[in-house]
Short mmCIF file of C-alpha atoms in Angstrom, two decimals:
data_model
loop_
_atom_site.label_atom_id
_atom_site.label_comp_id
_atom_site.label_asym_id
_atom_site.label_seq_id
_atom_site.Cartn_x
_atom_site.Cartn_y
_atom_site.Cartn_z
CA MET A 1 122.06 67.43 117.74
CA ALA A 2 119.52 68.29 120.42
CA ASN A 3 118.19 65.35 122.62
CA ASN A 4 114.28 64.26 121.22
CA ASN A 5 112.55 66.25 124.82
CA ILE A 6 109.35 65.94 123.30
CA PRO A 7 107.64 62.75 124.49
CA LYS A 8 106.50 60.99 121.39
CA GLU A 9 102.92 59.97 123.53
CA LEU A 10 102.37 63.52 124.26
CA LYS A 11 99.17 64.70 123.22
CA PHE A 12 97.61 68.07 122.12
CA GLU A 13 94.84 68.26 124.74
CA ASP A 14 97.88 68.34 127.71
CA LEU A 15 100.19 70.99 125.92
CA PRO A 16 101.29 73.59 128.54
CA ASN A 17 99.20 77.22 127.51
CA TYR A 18 100.99 80.49 126.32
CA GLU A 19 100.74 82.25 129.49
CA SER A 20 102.57 79.42 131.04
CA VAL A 21 105.33 79.59 129.14
CA LEU A 22 105.52 83.42 129.94
CA VAL A 23 105.49 82.92 133.21
CA LYS A 24 108.22 80.30 133.18
CA LEU A 25 110.59 82.34 130.48
CA ASN A 26 110.11 86.03 133.13
CA GLU A 27 111.49 83.59 135.52
CA ARG A 28 114.83 83.82 134.32
CA ASN A 29 117.66 86.39 133.35
CA TYR A 30 118.22 86.17 129.84
CA PRO A 31 116.09 87.66 126.82
CA LYS A 32 113.19 85.84 125.05
CA HIS A 33 112.25 86.62 121.28
CA LEU A 34 109.65 85.76 119.26
CA LEU A 35 108.83 84.33 115.68
CA MET A 36 105.64 84.98 113.32
CA GLY A 37 104.85 83.11 110.53
CA ASN A 38 101.04 83.29 108.74
CA GLY A 39 99.70 82.12 111.65
CA PHE A 40 99.82 85.47 113.43
CA SER A 41 97.70 86.94 110.42
CA MET A 42 95.43 83.84 110.13
CA ALA A 43 94.61 84.31 113.68
CA TYR A 44 93.00 88.03 112.97
CA ASP A 45 91.39 87.08 109.52
CA HIS A 46 91.95 83.34 108.15
CA GLN A 47 89.29 84.21 105.24
CA ILE A 48 91.88 86.89 103.77
CA PHE A 49 95.57 85.56 104.79
CA SER A 50 95.04 81.85 104.02
CA TYR A 51 96.64 79.78 100.98
CA ASN A 52 92.94 79.16 99.79
CA ALA A 53 92.49 82.83 99.89
CA LEU A 54 95.22 84.20 97.71
CA TYR A 55 94.63 81.27 95.62
CA ASP A 56 91.03 82.38 95.09
CA PHE A 57 92.58 85.37 93.54
CA ILE A 58 95.16 83.73 91.18
CA GLU A 59 91.75 81.84 90.31
CA ASP A 60 90.10 85.13 89.25
CA ILE A 61 93.10 86.40 87.00
CA GLU A 62 92.62 83.28 84.68
CA ASP A 63 95.97 83.18 83.37
CA PRO A 64 95.77 79.73 81.39
CA ILE A 65 99.09 78.78 82.59
CA LEU A 66 99.15 79.26 85.87
CA SER A 67 95.77 77.59 86.36
CA LYS A 68 96.92 74.95 84.75
CA LEU A 69 100.22 74.91 87.31
CA PHE A 70 97.92 74.64 89.87
CA GLU A 71 95.80 72.17 88.37
CA ILE A 72 98.91 69.94 87.40
CA ILE A 73 100.53 70.14 90.91
CA ASN A 74 96.73 69.83 92.57
CA THR A 75 97.69 72.29 95.62
CA LYS A 76 96.85 75.48 96.57
CA ASN A 77 100.17 76.29 98.53
CA PHE A 78 102.63 78.94 96.66
CA GLU A 79 106.05 78.08 97.59
CA GLN A 80 105.20 73.67 96.86
CA VAL A 81 104.16 74.88 93.09
CA MET A 82 107.22 77.50 92.53
CA ARG A 83 109.73 74.48 94.17
CA GLN A 84 107.92 72.15 91.40
CA LEU A 85 108.21 74.84 88.66
CA ASP A 86 111.99 75.19 89.37
CA ASN A 87 112.65 71.50 89.21
CA PHE A 88 110.51 71.87 85.55
CA ILE A 89 112.66 74.31 84.74
CA GLU A 90 116.03 72.46 85.54
CA LEU A 91 114.86 69.43 83.74
CA ALA A 92 113.94 71.34 80.81
CA LYS A 93 117.43 73.05 80.41
CA PHE A 94 118.44 69.58 79.89
CA PHE A 95 115.99 68.46 77.20
CA ASP A 96 114.90 71.27 75.78
CA LYS A 97 117.61 72.11 73.44
CA GLY A 98 115.76 75.04 71.52
CA GLY A 99 114.95 76.58 74.70
CA GLU A 100 111.29 77.61 74.01
CA LEU A 101 109.90 75.44 77.02
CA VAL A 102 112.59 76.90 79.88
CA ASN A 103 111.64 80.50 78.35
CA THR A 104 107.64 79.37 78.93
CA LEU A 105 108.42 77.76 82.76
CA THR A 106 110.36 80.75 83.55
CA ARG A 107 108.27 83.17 82.26
CA ALA A 108 105.08 81.18 84.48
CA SER A 109 107.80 81.43 87.73
CA GLN A 110 108.09 84.90 87.65
CA LEU A 111 104.36 85.69 86.58
CA LEU A 112 103.38 83.44 89.87
CA GLN A 113 105.61 85.42 92.25
CA LYS A 114 104.33 88.86 90.93
CA SER A 115 100.85 87.72 91.22
CA LEU A 116 101.33 86.53 94.82
CA VAL A 117 102.20 90.08 95.71
CA ASP A 118 99.21 91.85 93.71
CA ALA A 119 97.19 88.59 95.92
CA VAL A 120 98.21 90.08 99.39
CA SER A 121 98.22 93.67 98.72
CA SER A 122 94.69 93.65 96.92
CA LEU A 123 93.25 91.21 99.87
CA HIS A 124 94.76 93.30 102.60
CA PRO A 125 91.84 95.27 104.59
CA GLU A 126 92.37 98.77 103.48
CA HIS A 127 93.46 100.76 106.20
CA VAL A 128 95.16 100.42 109.51
CA PHE A 129 91.62 101.57 111.09
CA GLU A 130 90.03 98.43 109.77
CA ILE A 131 91.06 96.64 112.71
CA SER A 132 89.15 97.55 116.15
CA GLU A 133 90.40 99.29 118.60
CA GLY A 134 90.29 96.00 120.81
CA LYS A 135 92.39 93.66 118.50
CA SER A 136 95.43 96.51 117.52
CA ILE A 137 95.80 97.00 121.71
CA ALA A 138 95.69 93.05 122.70
CA CYS A 139 98.29 92.57 119.69
CA PHE A 140 100.43 95.30 120.95
CA ASP A 141 100.53 93.57 124.20
CA PHE A 142 101.04 90.37 122.82
CA LEU A 143 104.08 92.22 120.84
CA HIS A 144 105.50 94.26 123.76
CA GLU A 145 105.97 91.41 126.05
CA TYR A 146 109.34 90.89 124.06
CA LEU A 147 110.02 94.34 123.05
CA LYS A 148 110.00 96.15 126.34
CA LYS A 149 112.01 93.52 127.70
CA ASP A 150 115.14 93.69 125.75
CA GLY A 151 113.54 90.64 123.21
CA LYS A 152 113.65 90.99 119.22
CA VAL A 153 110.63 90.23 117.19
CA PHE A 154 110.99 88.42 113.91
CA SER A 155 108.15 88.52 111.47
CA THR A 156 108.06 86.26 108.08
CA ASN A 157 104.96 87.51 106.78
CA TYR A 158 104.41 90.12 104.06
CA ASP A 159 101.12 92.28 105.17
CA LEU A 160 100.96 95.36 107.25
CA LEU A 161 99.38 94.04 110.32
CA LEU A 162 102.25 94.26 112.16
CA TYR A 163 103.10 97.35 110.95
CA TRP A 164 99.78 99.15 112.11
CA VAL A 165 99.49 98.08 115.47
CA LEU A 166 103.18 98.99 116.34
CA MET A 167 102.60 102.10 114.66
CA ARG A 168 99.33 102.11 115.77
CA ASN A 169 100.20 102.31 119.47
CA GLU A 170 103.22 104.09 119.32
CA SER A 171 105.75 101.52 120.97
CA LYS A 172 108.95 103.23 122.06
CA TYR A 173 110.56 100.34 121.54
CA ALA A 174 109.60 99.23 118.42
CA ASN A 175 112.17 100.36 116.11
CA ASP A 176 112.26 98.84 112.82
CA GLY A 177 115.57 100.53 111.76
CA PHE A 178 114.36 103.16 109.52
CA GLY A 179 114.90 107.28 110.22
CA LYS A 180 114.65 109.90 107.61
CA GLU A 181 117.71 112.49 107.03
CA HIS A 182 117.88 115.45 108.47
CA LEU A 183 119.00 117.38 104.87
CA ASN A 184 119.42 120.81 106.06
CA PRO A 185 120.61 120.97 109.71
CA VAL A 186 122.83 123.63 109.25
CA GLU A 187 120.27 125.79 107.93
CA THR A 188 117.45 124.77 110.44
CA ARG A 189 120.55 125.32 113.04
CA ARG A 190 120.71 129.30 111.92
CA GLY A 191 117.54 130.03 111.66
CA GLN A 192 117.37 130.08 107.73
CA GLU A 193 115.23 127.30 106.65
CA GLU A 194 112.09 125.33 108.67
CA ALA A 195 113.79 121.06 108.16
CA LYS A 196 113.92 119.39 105.48
CA TYR A 197 113.71 115.85 105.96
CA GLY A 198 114.73 112.71 103.33
CA ASP A 199 112.92 109.54 102.46
CA LEU A 200 112.37 106.72 105.36
CA ASN A 201 115.50 104.76 104.82
CA TRP A 202 117.16 101.74 106.70
CA GLY A 203 120.36 101.70 108.07
CA LYS A 204 120.41 104.51 110.33
CA TYR A 205 118.84 103.24 113.18
CA LYS A 206 119.69 99.43 112.61
CA GLU A 207 121.68 99.44 115.47
CA MET A 208 119.18 100.02 117.71
CA GLN A 209 116.41 97.78 115.82
CA LYS A 210 114.03 94.94 116.90
CA ILE A 211 111.38 94.85 114.67
CA PHE A 212 112.45 91.94 111.48
CA TYR A 213 110.92 91.29 108.34
CA VAL A 214 112.85 88.25 107.19
CA HIS A 215 111.40 87.54 104.56
CA GLY A 216 110.55 91.37 103.52
CA THR A 217 107.01 93.01 103.73
CA LEU A 218 104.54 95.00 101.31
CA PRO A 219 105.60 98.55 102.45
CA ILE A 220 109.81 97.98 102.22
CA PHE A 221 111.04 99.12 98.33
CA ASP A 222 114.63 97.96 97.62
CA THR A 223 115.38 100.90 94.69
CA GLY A 224 118.85 99.74 94.73
CA ILE A 225 120.42 102.44 96.09
CA ALA A 226 118.71 102.37 99.50
CA ILE A 227 116.14 100.16 101.55
CA GLU A 228 112.94 102.39 101.35
CA LYS A 229 109.85 102.40 103.50
CA GLU A 230 106.81 103.47 102.52
CA VAL A 231 104.15 105.88 104.25
CA TYR A 232 101.14 107.34 104.49
CA THR A 233 100.62 110.63 103.11
CA ASN A 234 97.74 113.14 103.49
CA ARG A 235 95.90 112.35 100.40
CA LYS A 236 96.57 108.49 100.28
CA TYR A 237 96.39 105.23 102.58
CA LEU A 238 99.56 103.79 103.03
CA LEU A 239 98.12 100.65 100.86
CA GLU A 240 96.94 103.00 98.09
CA ASN A 241 100.29 104.30 98.09
CA ILE A 242 101.95 100.80 97.78
CA LYS A 243 99.40 99.65 94.77
CA ASP A 244 100.80 103.21 93.05
CA ARG A 245 104.31 101.92 93.23
CA MET A 246 103.59 98.82 92.33
CA ASN A 247 101.54 99.51 89.26
CA ASN A 248 104.78 101.19 87.78
CA LYS A 249 106.38 97.84 88.14
CA ASP A 250 108.30 98.94 91.37
CA TYR A 251 107.91 95.24 93.60
CA PRO A 252 108.55 95.15 97.50
CA VAL A 253 111.33 93.33 98.71
CA PHE A 254 109.39 89.70 98.93
CA VAL A 255 111.00 86.50 99.70
CA THR A 256 109.40 84.62 97.25
CA ALA A 257 111.23 81.35 96.25
CA GLY A 258 110.40 77.72 96.85
CA ASN A 259 112.34 75.76 99.23
CA GLY A 260 114.77 77.22 102.31
CA GLU A 261 118.34 77.52 100.26
CA GLU A 262 116.90 79.12 98.03
CA LYS A 263 115.09 81.50 100.13
CA LEU A 264 118.31 81.99 101.66
CA GLU A 265 119.93 82.56 98.38
CA HIS A 266 117.11 85.72 98.28
CA ILE A 267 118.02 86.94 101.63
CA TYR A 268 120.93 87.35 100.81
CA HIS A 269 120.88 88.79 97.71
CA ASN A 270 119.18 91.73 99.47
CA ARG A 271 121.61 93.95 102.46
CA TYR A 272 118.14 94.43 104.28
CA LEU A 273 116.93 90.95 104.46
CA THR A 274 120.60 90.13 105.35
CA TYR A 275 121.01 91.94 108.27
CA CYS A 276 117.34 90.71 109.68
CA TYR A 277 118.48 87.12 108.94
CA ASP A 278 121.97 87.55 110.52
CA GLN A 279 119.91 88.98 113.79
CA LEU A 280 118.20 86.14 114.21
CA CYS A 281 120.95 83.52 113.60
CA ASN A 282 123.05 86.03 116.76
CA ILE A 283 119.80 85.82 119.11
CA THR A 284 120.64 84.78 122.75
CA GLY A 285 117.86 83.34 125.70
CA SER A 286 114.47 81.58 124.14
CA LEU A 287 112.71 81.74 121.31
CA VAL A 288 108.85 81.48 121.29
CA SER A 289 107.35 80.91 117.40
CA PHE A 290 103.91 81.89 117.15
CA GLY A 291 101.81 80.68 113.41
CA PHE A 292 105.67 79.63 112.05
CA ASN A 293 105.65 75.45 112.03
CA PHE A 294 109.30 75.44 110.62
CA GLY A 295 108.13 73.28 107.30
CA GLU A 296 109.78 71.87 104.73
CA TYR A 297 110.36 75.11 103.13
CA ASP A 298 111.22 77.12 105.93
CA TYR A 299 114.70 75.36 106.78
CA HIS A 300 116.85 77.98 106.86
CA ILE A 301 114.98 79.39 109.27
CA ILE A 302 115.96 76.49 111.64
CA ASP A 303 119.35 76.69 110.17
CA ALA A 304 119.53 80.28 111.60
CA VAL A 305 118.07 79.04 115.20
CA ASN A 306 121.03 76.45 114.83
CA ILE A 307 123.80 78.61 114.09
CA ALA A 308 122.37 81.64 117.52
CA ALA A 309 122.41 77.76 119.41
CA LYS A 310 126.16 77.37 118.58
CA ARG A 311 125.31 74.43 116.93
CA GLY A 312 124.62 73.19 120.28
CA ALA A 313 127.37 74.28 122.69
CA GLN A 314 127.44 73.71 126.25
CA SER A 315 127.84 77.31 127.25
CA GLY A 316 128.37 80.74 126.56
CA GLU A 317 125.92 83.44 125.11
CA LYS A 318 123.45 81.48 122.77
CA LEU A 319 119.58 80.34 121.91
CA PHE A 320 119.08 78.00 125.17
CA SER A 321 115.39 76.78 123.76
CA VAL A 322 112.75 77.58 121.40
CA TYR A 323 109.38 77.46 122.07
CA ILE A 324 106.66 76.57 119.31
CA GLY A 325 102.90 76.91 119.55
CA VAL A 326 100.95 74.20 117.72
CA TYR A 327 97.71 74.38 116.60
CA SER A 328 96.21 71.15 116.71
CA GLU A 329 97.58 67.36 117.01
CA PRO A 330 98.95 67.06 113.56
CA ASP A 331 101.16 70.04 113.85
CA LEU A 332 102.20 68.70 117.16
CA GLU A 333 102.91 65.14 115.62
CA TYR A 334 105.01 67.12 112.86
CA ILE A 335 106.90 69.00 115.34
CA ILE A 336 107.70 65.73 117.74
CA ASN A 337 108.68 64.08 114.47
CA ILE A 338 111.57 67.23 113.68
CA GLN A 339 112.60 68.27 116.80
CA ASP A 340 116.13 66.81 116.15
CA LYS A 341 116.94 69.08 113.66
CA PHE A 342 117.09 71.84 116.35
CA ASP A 343 120.50 71.90 118.09
CA CYS A 344 118.91 73.57 121.50
CA LYS A 345 115.76 72.20 123.85
CA VAL A 346 112.68 72.07 121.98
CA ASN A 347 109.26 72.95 123.87
CA VAL A 348 105.88 72.75 122.81
CA TYR A 349 102.35 74.92 123.70
CA ASN A 350 98.94 74.99 122.95
CA SER A 351 98.96 78.59 120.50
CA GLN A 352 94.93 78.58 120.83
CA THR A 353 95.54 79.75 124.13
CA ALA A 354 97.72 83.13 123.39
CA ASN A 355 94.70 85.07 121.87
CA ILE A 356 96.66 87.72 120.56
CA TRP A 357 93.88 89.71 118.69
CA GLY A 358 92.38 89.40 121.76
#
C-alpha cells in the first residue's frame, strides 16, 4: 500500500490551488488524466444536479413504496437507499418463504433505478444553448488541458453537460469512440448514390477514444446488438429524442447499483462500460479528480486506480500519482482517512479554485 503522505494536521486553507497542480504536472513528461464526478455538474448548477433535487423529483411522483423507503432509511442519497434495499432483499429471501416480500422489494428496487433515470432527464437543462457561451468555453478550456496532451477524460456523471460542451466547441481531440458506418461506399465512389450512413454506434473509433463515461450517460443506449448514441434531429433537441426512447421503455446505459462491487458487476455486463473501466485501469502518469470524492460506494474506482498503479510497483509504465480535489474541510479529512487505500502517491488540492465554468 502507498505511504500516508498527506499529513493529518493539514488544513483546508493550506491546500494548493488547481493552477499550481497543473504547473507541477506539466513539468513532467508523462500524461495526466481527468476523473470527474457529480461535483462537475453541481459546479454548473447545484440546484439541478444535487441528490436533494433528485429526491424532490421522486417525492413528487408520490409513489407510496418509494416514499416509505426514503422515510425509513432517512436519507436522500440514492446509492445508500439502493444498497439498503439490496440488503433487505437478501434478508427477505431467507425469512420470506412465500416470496411476496422479495417480489415487492425487487419491484421497489427496479422502480427506484428507473425513477433515477427519469429524474436526471426531467431536471436536465433542455438543450445545449442553455449553457452560456462563456461557461461553455471556460469548461472546454478546462477539459482541453487534458485532451490536447495525450490525456483521457473519465466521467461518472449521467447528464449531458460534458457531451454538450465538447460538441459545441468541436474539439478534434474529444473522440468518444462513436461513429457512423458508411453503408454504400462502392455506390458512392462510383457516383451512383449519395452517401448513406448508419446509426451512431460505438466501437469504430474506440482505439482513438479519449472520452469515457464509466457509469454510462443519458444519450448512450444498448440495443443488445449495438451500443448507440442518440443524436439531434432537425425537428427535436437531443433530450427530447432521449425522452422519446425512454417513453418507449428504452432506457440509457446507467450504472445505478448500490455499492462498488455491484456497480462493477453492472459494468462487466456491458461491453461499452467494461471498455471504459478497463481503460481507467490502464492509465499511466497522473490522475486528477474533480468533484469525485472516492466515497464508500465507489471503491471500484479506487481499485481501478490501484490496478493502473500496478499495485504499488516501484517502476515501469504505471500510474504514479493521483491529485484529488476537495471542496471542504470534511472532504479533506475523509481523503486523509482513506489515503492508505491507494497504491500510488495521493495528493490533494482545493477544488474551489478550479473555476471550471468560469
